[in-house]
CSV table of C-alpha atoms and ligand atoms in Angstrom, one decimal:
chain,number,residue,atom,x,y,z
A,1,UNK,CA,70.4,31.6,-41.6
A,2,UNK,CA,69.7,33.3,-38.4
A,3,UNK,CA,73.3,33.8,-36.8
A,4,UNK,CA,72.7,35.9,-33.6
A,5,UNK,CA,74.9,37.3,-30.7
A,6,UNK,CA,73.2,37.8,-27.8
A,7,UNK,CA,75.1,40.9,-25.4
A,8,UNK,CA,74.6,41.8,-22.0
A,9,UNK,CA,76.2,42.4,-18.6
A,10,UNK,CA,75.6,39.5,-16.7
A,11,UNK,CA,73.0,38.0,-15.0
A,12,UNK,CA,70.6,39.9,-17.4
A,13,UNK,CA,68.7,37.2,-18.4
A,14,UNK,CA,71.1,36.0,-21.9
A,15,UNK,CA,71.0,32.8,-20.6
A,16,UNK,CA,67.1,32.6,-20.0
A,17,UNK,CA,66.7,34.6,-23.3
A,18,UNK,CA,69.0,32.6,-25.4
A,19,UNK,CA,67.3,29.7,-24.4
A,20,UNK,CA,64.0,30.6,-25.6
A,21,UNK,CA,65.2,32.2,-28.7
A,22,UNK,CA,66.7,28.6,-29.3
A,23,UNK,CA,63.3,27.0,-28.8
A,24,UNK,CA,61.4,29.4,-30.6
A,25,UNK,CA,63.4,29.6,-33.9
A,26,UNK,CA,64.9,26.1,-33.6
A,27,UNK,CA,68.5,26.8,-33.7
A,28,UNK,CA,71.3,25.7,-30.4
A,29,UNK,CA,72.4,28.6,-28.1
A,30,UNK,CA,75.8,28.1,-27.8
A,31,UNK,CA,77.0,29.5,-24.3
A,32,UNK,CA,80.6,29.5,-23.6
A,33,UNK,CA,79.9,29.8,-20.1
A,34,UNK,CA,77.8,26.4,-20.1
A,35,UNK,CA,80.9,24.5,-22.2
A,36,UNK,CA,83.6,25.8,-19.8
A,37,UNK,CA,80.8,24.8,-16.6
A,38,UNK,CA,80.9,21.3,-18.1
A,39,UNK,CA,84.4,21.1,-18.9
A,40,UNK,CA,85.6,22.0,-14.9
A,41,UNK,CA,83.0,19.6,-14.0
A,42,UNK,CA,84.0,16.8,-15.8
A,43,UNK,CA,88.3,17.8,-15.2
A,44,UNK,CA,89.3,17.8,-18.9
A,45,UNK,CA,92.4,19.8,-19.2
A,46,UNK,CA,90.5,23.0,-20.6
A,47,UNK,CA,88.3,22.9,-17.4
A,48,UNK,CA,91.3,22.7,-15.5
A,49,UNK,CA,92.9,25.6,-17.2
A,50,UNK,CA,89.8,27.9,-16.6
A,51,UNK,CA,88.8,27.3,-13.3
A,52,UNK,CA,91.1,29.4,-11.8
A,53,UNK,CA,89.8,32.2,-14.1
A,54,UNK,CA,86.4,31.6,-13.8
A,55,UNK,CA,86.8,31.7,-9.8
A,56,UNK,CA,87.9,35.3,-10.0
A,57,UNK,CA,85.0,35.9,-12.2
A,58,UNK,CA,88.1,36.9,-14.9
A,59,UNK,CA,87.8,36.0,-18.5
A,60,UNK,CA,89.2,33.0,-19.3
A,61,UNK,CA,92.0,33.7,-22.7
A,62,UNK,CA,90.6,33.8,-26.0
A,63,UNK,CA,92.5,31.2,-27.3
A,64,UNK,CA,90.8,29.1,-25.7
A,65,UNK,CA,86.9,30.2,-25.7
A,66,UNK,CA,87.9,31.2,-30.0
A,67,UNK,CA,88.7,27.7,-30.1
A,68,UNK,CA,85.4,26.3,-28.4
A,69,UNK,CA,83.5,28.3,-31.1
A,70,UNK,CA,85.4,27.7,-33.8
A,71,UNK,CA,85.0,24.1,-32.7
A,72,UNK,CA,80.7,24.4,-31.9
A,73,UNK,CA,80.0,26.0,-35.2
A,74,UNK,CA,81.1,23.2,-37.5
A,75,UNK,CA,78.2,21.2,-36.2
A,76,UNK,CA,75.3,20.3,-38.0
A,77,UNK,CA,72.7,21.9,-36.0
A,78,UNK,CA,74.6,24.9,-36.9
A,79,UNK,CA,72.8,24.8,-40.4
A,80,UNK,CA,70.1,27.3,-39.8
A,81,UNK,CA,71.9,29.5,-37.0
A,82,UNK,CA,72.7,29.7,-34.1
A,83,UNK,CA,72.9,32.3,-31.0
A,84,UNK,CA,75.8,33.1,-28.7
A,85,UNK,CA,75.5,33.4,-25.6
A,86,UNK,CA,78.3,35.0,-23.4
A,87,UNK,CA,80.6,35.4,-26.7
A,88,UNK,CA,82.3,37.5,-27.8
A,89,UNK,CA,83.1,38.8,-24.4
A,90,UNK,CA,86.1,41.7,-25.5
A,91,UNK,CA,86.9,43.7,-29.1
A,92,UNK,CA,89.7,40.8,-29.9
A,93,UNK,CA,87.1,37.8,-29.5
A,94,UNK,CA,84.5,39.6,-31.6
A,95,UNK,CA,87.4,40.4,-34.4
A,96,UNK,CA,88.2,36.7,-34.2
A,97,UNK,CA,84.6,35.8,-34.8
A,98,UNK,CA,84.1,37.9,-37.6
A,99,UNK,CA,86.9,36.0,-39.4
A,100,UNK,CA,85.7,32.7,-38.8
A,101,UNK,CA,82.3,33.9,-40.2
A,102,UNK,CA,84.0,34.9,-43.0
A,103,UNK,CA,86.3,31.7,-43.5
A,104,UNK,CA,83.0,29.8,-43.4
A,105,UNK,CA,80.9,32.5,-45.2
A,106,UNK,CA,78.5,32.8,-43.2
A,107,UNK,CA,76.8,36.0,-42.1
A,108,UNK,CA,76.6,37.2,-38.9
A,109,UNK,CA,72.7,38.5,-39.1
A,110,UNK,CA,72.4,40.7,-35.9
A,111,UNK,CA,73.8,41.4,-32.6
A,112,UNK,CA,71.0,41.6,-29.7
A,113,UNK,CA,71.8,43.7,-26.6
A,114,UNK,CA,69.5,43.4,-23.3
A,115,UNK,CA,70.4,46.7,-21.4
A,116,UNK,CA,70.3,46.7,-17.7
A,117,UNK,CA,72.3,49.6,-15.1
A,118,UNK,CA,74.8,48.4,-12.8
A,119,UNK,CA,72.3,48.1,-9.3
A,120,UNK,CA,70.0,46.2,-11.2
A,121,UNK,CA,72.8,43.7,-12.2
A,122,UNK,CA,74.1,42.9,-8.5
A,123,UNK,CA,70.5,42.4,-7.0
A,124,UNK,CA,69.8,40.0,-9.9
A,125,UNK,CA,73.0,38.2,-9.4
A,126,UNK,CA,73.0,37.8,-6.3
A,127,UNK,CA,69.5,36.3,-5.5
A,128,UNK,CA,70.6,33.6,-8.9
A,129,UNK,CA,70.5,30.1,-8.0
A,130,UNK,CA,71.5,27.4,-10.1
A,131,UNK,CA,71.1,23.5,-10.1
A,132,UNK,CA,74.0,21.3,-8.9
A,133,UNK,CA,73.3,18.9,-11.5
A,134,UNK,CA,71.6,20.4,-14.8
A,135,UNK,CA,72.3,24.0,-14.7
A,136,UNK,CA,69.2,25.0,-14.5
A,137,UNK,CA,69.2,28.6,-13.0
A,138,UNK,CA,66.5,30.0,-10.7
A,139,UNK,CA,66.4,33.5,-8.7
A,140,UNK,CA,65.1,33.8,-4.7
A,141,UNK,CA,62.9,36.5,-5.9
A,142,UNK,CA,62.1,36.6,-9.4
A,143,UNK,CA,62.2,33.1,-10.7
A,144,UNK,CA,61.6,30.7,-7.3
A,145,UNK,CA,61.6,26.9,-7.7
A,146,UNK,CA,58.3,25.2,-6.6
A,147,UNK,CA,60.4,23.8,-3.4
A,148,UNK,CA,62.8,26.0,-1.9
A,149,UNK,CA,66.8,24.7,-3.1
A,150,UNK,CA,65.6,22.1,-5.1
A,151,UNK,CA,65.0,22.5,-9.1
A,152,UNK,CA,62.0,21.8,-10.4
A,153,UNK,CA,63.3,20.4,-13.8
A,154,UNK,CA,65.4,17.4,-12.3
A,155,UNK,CA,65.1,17.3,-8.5
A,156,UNK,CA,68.7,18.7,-7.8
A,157,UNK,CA,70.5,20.7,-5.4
A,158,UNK,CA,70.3,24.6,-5.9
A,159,UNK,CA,73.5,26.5,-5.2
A,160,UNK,CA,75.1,29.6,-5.5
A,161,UNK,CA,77.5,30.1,-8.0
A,162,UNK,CA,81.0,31.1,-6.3
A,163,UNK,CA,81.0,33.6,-9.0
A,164,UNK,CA,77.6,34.8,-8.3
A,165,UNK,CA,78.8,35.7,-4.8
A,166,UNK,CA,78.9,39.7,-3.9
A,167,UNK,CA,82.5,40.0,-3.9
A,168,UNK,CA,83.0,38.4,-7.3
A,169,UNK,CA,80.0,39.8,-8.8
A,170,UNK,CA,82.0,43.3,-8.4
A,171,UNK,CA,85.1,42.0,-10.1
A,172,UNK,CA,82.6,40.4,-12.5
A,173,UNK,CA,81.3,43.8,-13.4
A,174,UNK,CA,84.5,45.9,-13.9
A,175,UNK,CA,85.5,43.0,-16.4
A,176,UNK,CA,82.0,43.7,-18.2
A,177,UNK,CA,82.9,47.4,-18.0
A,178,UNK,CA,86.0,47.3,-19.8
A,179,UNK,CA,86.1,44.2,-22.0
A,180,UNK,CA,83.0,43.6,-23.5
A,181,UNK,CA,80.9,47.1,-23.1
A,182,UNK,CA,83.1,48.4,-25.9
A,183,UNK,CA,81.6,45.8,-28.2
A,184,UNK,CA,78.4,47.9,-27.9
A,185,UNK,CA,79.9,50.2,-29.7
A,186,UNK,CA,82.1,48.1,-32.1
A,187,UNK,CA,78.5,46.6,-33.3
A,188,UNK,CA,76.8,49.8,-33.6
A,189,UNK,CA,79.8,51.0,-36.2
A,190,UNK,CA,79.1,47.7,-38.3
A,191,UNK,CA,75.3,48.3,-37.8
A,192,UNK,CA,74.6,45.2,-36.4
A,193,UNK,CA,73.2,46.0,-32.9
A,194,UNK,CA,70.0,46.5,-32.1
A,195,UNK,CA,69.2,47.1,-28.2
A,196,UNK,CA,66.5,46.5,-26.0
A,197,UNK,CA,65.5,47.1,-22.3
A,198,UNK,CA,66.4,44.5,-19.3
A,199,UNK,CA,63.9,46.0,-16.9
A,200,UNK,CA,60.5,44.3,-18.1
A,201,UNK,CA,59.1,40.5,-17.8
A,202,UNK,CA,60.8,37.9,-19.3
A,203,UNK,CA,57.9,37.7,-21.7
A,204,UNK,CA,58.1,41.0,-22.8
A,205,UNK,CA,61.9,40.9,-23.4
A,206,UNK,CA,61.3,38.1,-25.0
A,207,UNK,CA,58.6,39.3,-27.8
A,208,UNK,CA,61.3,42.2,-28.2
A,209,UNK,CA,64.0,39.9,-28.9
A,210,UNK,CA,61.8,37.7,-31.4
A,211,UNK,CA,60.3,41.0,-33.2
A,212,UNK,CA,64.0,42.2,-33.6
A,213,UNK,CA,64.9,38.6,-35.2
A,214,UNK,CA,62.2,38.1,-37.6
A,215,UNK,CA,62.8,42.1,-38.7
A,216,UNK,CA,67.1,41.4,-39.1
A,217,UNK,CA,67.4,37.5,-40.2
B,1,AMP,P1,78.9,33.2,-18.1
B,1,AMP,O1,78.1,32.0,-17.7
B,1,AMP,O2,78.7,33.6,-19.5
B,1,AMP,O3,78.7,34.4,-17.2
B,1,AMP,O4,80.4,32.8,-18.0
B,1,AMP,C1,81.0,32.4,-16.7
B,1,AMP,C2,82.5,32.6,-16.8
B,1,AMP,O5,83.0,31.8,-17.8
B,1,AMP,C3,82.9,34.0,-17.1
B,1,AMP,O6,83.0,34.8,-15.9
B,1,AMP,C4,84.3,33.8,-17.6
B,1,AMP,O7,85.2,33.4,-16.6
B,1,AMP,C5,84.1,32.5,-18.5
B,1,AMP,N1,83.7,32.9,-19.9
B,1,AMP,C6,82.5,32.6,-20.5
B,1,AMP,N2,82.5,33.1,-21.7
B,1,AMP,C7,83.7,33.6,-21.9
B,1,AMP,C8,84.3,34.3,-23.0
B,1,AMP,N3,83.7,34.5,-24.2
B,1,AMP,N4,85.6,34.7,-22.9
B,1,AMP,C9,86.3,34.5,-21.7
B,1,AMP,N5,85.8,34.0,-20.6
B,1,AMP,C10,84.5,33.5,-20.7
């Protein structure tokens, strides 16, 4: 099994990375910020509940994102693996996972962390674009759709996420700083992490990531 969690402050690149390392090893990403997207778009009750939370660009309670996981991992396609993406996001979600892991015996194989400083992290979020209808996410300088607002994957409206918008991107980055940048060191202890560096292409994150996953599955 290749059971991966993919860390990172955001707008990083997790969600770009996550989806490649899905491709390319042929197990789901499972991103709890997609699920909770879809869930306030389509009104169900836990979309309704987060909303508000997701606005602030605050983390939405455990309870509920533990029980979307607990939920996601059941599946099938889970057979082989599978990567989170945007989960655990604090010390209590990651000591949650561990148990169900260990309820379902499965492993948790290695934690992935794509490093970037705090500057770098606002002029990324900030130029992110993502697609009204699909999700897709493009950036106004370093990942430009073909024709300016419109993705290229389904023809859709490009917006900006209200919380990719300065003021909440601040917020967004004091949450990082306290909740989930002490799992850094909560997976070091285990000796699970392994780190590399946000700064590079996409590409060359990427043959990082997959070197680091064919050395610790
Ligand atoms: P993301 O797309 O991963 O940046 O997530 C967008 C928003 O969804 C976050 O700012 C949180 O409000 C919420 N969210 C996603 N994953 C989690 C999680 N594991 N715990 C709590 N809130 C989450």
């Amino acid at each position: 099994m290749k059971n991966i969690v993919l860390l990172g402050p955001p707008g990083v690149g997790k969600g770009t990375q996550s989806k490649m390392l899905s491709e390319r090893f042929g197990i789901p990403q499972i991103s709890t910020g997609d699920i909770l997207r879809k869930a306030v778009s389509d009104k169900t009750e836990m979309g309704k509940k987060a909303k508000v939370f997701m606005e602030r660009g605050e983390l939405v309670p455990d309870e509920v994102v533990i029980g979307i996981i607990d939920d996601r991992i059941k599946n099938d396609d889970c057979k082989k693996g599978f990567i989170l993406d945007g989960f655990p996001r604090n010390v209590n979600q990651a000591e949650e996972l561990d148990k169900i892991l260990k309820k379902k015996g499965f492993p948790l194989n290695i934690v992935l962390s794509i490093d970037a400083s705090e500057n770098e992290v606002i002029r990324r979020l900030g130029g992110r674009r993502s697609c009204k209808e699909c999700g897709e996410v493009f950036h106004i300088f370093f990942r430009q759709p073909k024709n300016a607002g419109i993705c290229d994957k389904c023809g859709g409206e490009l917006y900006q996420r209200k919380d990719d918008k300065e003021e909440t991107i601040r917020g967004r980055l004091e949450v990082y700083n306290r909740e989930t940048n002490p799992l850094i060191d909560y997976y070091k202890k285990m000796g699970k992490l392994r780190s590399v560096s946000g700064k590079g292409e996409i590409k060359e994150i990427f043959s990082s990531l997959c070197k680091l996953v064919e050395e610790g599955c």
